[in-house]
PDB file of C-alpha atoms in Angstrom:
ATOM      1  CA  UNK S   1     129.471 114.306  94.298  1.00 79.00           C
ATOM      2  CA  UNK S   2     131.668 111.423  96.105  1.00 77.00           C
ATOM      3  CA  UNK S   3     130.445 111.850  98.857  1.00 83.00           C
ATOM      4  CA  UNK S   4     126.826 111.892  98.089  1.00 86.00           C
ATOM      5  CA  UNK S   5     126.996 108.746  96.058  1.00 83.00           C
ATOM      6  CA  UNK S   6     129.022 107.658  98.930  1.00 83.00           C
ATOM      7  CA  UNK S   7     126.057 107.809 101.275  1.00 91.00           C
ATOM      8  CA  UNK S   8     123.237 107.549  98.328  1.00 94.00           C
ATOM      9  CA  UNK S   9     124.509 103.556  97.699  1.00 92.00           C
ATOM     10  CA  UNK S  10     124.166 102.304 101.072  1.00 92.00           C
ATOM     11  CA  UNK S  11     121.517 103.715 102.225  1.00 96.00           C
ATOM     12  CA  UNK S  12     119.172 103.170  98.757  1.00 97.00           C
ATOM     13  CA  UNK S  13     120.331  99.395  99.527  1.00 96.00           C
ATOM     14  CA  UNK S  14     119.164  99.925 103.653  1.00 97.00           C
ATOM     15  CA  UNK S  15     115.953 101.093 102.407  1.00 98.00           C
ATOM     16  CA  UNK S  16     115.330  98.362  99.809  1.00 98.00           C
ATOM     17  CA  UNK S  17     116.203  95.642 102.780  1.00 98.00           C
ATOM     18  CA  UNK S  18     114.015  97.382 105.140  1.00 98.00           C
ATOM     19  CA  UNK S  19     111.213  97.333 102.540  1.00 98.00           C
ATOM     20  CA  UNK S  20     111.419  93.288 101.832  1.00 98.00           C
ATOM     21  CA  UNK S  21     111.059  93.059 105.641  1.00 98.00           C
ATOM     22  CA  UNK S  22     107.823  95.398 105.230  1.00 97.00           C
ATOM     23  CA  UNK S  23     107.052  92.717 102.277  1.00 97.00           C
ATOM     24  CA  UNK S  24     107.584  90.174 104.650  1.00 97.00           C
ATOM     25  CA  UNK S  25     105.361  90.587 107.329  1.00 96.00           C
ATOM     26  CA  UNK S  26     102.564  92.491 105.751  1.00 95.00           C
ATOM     27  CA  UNK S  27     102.856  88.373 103.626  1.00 94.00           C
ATOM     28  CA  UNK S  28     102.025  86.815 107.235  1.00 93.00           C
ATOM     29  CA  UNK S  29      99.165  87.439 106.990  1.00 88.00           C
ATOM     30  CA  UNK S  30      96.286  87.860 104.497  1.00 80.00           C
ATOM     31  CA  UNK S  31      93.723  90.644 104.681  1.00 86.00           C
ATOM     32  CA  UNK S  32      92.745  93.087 101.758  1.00 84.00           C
ATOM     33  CA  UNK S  33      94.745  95.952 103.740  1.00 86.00           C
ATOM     34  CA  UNK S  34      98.239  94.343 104.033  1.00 91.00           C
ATOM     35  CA  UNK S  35      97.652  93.188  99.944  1.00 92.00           C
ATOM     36  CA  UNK S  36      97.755  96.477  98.691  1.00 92.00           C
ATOM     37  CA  UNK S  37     100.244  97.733 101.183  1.00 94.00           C
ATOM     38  CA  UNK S  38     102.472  94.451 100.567  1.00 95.00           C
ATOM     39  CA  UNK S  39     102.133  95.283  96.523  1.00 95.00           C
ATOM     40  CA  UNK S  40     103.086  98.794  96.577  1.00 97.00           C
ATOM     41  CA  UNK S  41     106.083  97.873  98.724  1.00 98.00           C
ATOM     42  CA  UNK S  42     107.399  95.088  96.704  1.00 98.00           C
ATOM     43  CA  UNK S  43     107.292  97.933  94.036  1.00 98.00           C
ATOM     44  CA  UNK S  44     109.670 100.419  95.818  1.00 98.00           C
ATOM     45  CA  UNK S  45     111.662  97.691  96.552  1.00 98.00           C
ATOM     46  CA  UNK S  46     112.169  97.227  93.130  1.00 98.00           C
ATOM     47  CA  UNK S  47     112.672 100.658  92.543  1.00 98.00           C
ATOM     48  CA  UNK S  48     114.982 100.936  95.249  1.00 98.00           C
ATOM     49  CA  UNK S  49     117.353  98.284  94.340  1.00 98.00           C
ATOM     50  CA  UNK S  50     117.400  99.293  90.390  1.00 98.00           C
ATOM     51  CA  UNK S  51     118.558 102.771  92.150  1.00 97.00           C
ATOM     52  CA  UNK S  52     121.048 100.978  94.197  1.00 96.00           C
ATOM     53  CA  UNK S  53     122.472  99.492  91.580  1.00 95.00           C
ATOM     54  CA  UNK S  54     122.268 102.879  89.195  1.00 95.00           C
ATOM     55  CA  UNK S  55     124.491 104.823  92.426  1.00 93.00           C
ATOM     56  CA  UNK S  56     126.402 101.807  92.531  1.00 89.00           C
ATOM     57  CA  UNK S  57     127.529 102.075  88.958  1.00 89.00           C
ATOM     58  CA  UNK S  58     128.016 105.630  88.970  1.00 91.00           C
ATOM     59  CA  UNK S  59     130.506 105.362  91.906  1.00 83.00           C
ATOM     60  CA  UNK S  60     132.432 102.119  90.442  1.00 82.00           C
ATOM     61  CA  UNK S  61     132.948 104.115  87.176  1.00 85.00           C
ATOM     62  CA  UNK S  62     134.350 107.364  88.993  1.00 87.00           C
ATOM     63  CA  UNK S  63     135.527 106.638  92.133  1.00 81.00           C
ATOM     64  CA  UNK S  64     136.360 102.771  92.613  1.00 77.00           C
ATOM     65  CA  UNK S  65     139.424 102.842  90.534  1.00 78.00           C
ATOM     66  CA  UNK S  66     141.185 105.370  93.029  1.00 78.00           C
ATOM     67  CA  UNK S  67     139.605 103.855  96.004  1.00 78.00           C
ATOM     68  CA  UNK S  68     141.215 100.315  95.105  1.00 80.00           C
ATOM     69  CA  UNK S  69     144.495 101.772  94.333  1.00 82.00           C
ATOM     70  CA  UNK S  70     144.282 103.228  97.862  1.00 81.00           C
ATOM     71  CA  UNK S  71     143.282  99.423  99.549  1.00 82.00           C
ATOM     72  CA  UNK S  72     145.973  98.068  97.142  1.00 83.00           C
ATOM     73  CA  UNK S  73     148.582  99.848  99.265  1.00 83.00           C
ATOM     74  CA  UNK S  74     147.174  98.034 102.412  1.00 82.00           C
ATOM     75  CA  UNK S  75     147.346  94.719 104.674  1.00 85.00           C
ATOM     76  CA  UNK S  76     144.511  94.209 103.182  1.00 83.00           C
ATOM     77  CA  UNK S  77     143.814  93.972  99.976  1.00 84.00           C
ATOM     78  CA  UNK S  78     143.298  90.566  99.152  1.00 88.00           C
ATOM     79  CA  UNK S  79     140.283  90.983 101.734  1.00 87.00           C
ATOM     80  CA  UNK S  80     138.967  94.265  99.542  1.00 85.00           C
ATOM     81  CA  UNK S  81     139.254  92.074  96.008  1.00 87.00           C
ATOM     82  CA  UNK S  82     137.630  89.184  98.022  1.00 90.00           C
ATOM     83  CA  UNK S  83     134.519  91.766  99.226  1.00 89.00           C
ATOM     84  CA  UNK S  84     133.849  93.437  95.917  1.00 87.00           C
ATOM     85  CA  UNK S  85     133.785  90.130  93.786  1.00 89.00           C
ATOM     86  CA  UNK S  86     131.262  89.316  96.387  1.00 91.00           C
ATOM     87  CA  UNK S  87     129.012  92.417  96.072  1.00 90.00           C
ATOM     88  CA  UNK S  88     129.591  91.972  92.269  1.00 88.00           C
ATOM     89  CA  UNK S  89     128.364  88.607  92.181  1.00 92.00           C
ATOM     90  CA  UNK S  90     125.930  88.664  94.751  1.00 94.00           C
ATOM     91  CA  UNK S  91     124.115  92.095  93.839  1.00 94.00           C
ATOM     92  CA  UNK S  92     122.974  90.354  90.592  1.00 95.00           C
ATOM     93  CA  UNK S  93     121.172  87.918  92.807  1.00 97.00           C
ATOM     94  CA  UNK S  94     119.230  90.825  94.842  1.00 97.00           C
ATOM     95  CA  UNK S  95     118.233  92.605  91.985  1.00 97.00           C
ATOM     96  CA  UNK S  96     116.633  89.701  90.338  1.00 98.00           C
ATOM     97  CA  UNK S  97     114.912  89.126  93.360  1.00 98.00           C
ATOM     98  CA  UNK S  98     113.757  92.611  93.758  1.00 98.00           C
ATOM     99  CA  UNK S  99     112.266  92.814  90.362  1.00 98.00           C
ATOM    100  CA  UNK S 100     110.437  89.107  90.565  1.00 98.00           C
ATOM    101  CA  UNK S 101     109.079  90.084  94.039  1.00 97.00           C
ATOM    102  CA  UNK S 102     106.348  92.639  92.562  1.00 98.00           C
ATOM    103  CA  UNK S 103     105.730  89.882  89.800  1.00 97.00           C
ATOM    104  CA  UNK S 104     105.114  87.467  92.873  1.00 96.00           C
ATOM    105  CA  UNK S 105     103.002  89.868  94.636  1.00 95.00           C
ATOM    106  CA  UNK S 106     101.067  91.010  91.935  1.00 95.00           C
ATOM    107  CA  UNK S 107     100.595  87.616  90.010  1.00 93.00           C
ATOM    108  CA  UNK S 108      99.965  84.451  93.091  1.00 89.00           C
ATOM    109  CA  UNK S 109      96.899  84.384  94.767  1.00 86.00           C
ATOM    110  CA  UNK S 110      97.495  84.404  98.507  1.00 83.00           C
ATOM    111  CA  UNK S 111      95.016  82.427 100.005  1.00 85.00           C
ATOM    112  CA  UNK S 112      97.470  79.709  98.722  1.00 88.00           C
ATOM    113  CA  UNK S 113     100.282  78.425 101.886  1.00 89.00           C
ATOM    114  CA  UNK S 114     102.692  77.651  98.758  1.00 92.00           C
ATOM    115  CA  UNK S 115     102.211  81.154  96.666  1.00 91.00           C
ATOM    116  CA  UNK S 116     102.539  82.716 100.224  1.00 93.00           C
ATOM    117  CA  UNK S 117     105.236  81.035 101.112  1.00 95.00           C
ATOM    118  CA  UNK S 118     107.186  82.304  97.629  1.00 96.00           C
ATOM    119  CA  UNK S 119     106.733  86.024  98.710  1.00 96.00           C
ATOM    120  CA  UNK S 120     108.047  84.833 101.795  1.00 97.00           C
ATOM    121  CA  UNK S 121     110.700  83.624 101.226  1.00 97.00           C
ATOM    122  CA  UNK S 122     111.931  85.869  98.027  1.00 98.00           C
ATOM    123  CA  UNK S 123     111.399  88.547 101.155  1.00 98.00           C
ATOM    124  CA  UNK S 124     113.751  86.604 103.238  1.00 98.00           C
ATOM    125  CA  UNK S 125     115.891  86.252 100.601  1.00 98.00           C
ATOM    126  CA  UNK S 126     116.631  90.086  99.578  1.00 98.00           C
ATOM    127  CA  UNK S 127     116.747  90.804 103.248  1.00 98.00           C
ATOM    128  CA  UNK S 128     119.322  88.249 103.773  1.00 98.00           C
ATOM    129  CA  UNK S 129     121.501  88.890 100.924  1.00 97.00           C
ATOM    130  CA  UNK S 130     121.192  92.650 101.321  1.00 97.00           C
ATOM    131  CA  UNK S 131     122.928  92.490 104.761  1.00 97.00           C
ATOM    132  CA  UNK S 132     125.879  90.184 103.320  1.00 96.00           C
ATOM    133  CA  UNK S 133     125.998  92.873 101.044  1.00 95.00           C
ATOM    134  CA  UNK S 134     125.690  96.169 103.736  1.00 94.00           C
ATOM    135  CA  UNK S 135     128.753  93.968 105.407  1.00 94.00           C
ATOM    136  CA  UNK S 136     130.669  93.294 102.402  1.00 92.00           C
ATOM    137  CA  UNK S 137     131.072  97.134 101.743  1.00 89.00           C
ATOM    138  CA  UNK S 138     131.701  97.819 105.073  1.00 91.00           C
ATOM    139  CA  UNK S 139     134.914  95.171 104.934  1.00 91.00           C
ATOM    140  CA  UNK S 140     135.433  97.060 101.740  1.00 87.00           C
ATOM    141  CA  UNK S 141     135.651 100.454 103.031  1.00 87.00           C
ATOM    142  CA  UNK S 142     137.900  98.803 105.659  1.00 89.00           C
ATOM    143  CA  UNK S 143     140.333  97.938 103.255  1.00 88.00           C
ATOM    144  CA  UNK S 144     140.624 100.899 102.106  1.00 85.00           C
ATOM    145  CA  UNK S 145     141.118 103.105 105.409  1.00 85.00           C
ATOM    146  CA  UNK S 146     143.668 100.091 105.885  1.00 88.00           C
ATOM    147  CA  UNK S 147     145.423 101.414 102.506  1.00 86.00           C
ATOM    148  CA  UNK S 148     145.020 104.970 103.964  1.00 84.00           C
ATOM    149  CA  UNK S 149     146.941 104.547 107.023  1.00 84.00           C
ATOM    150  CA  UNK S 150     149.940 102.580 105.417  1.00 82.00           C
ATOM    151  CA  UNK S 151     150.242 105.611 103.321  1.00 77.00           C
ATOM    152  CA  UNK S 152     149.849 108.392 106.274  1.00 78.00           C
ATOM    153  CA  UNK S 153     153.256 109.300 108.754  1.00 68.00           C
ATOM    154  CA  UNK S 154     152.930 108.011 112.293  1.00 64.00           C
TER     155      UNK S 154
END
């Protein structure tokens, strides 16, 4: 099960930041096509992020307490604290932004620049974020393989 939550969390999380880019550009432009395609993405992006978060909770309460024990044993732990308080603080941010980007979709007419330019940049946003995010466990996992080696013979 670790290692399928292990590779469930990051790549729900790739998905969900490759579907806001879908969001994105299918916003560029306005024709009746690229609505409904544009609202049934900003939907699974939605799901997908409530699904990141979901994986991301399972493996926290199992697995992160043994993982950061591992880091702690490391050159670099302050860098592990310093990446999960980020992807704690900042996944808030995505999923609230997932969730109001269907409501955006769904609710603005897009004929209007400004409404447009909401689902725009909410898009921009997730997509954004969600890479800090991608690179934040990636320093993460880091820390820990740091923690790893301290621990191995050479």
């Amino acid at each position: 099960m670790r290692e399928a939550l292990l590779f469930i969390h990051p790549t729900l999380g790739v998905l969900g930041i490759l579907g806001a880019v879908w969001v994105f550009v299918e916003a560029l432009s306005v024709e009746e096509s690229r609505l409904r395609r544009m609202r049934i993405m900003s939907i699974i992006v939605a799901v997908l992020f409530l699904l990141t978060w979901i994986s991301g909770g399972l493996w926290d309460s199992f697995y992160y307490g043994a993982d950061r024990m591992m880091a702690a044993k490391g050159s670099w732990v302050a860098v592990g604290d310093i990446a999960m308080e980020f992807k704690e603080h900042l996944f808030v941010l995505i999923l609230l932004l997932s969730l109001y980007l269907p409501v955006l979709t769904y609710r603005l007419d897009l004929q209007n620049t400004v409404a447009r330019t909401s689902i725009l940049t909410v898009a921009a946003l997730i997509v954004v974020f969600g890479l800090a995010m991608e690179g934040a466990g990636a320093t993460l996992a880091g820390s820990v393989h740091v923690g790893m080696e301290t621990m191995m013979p050479s």
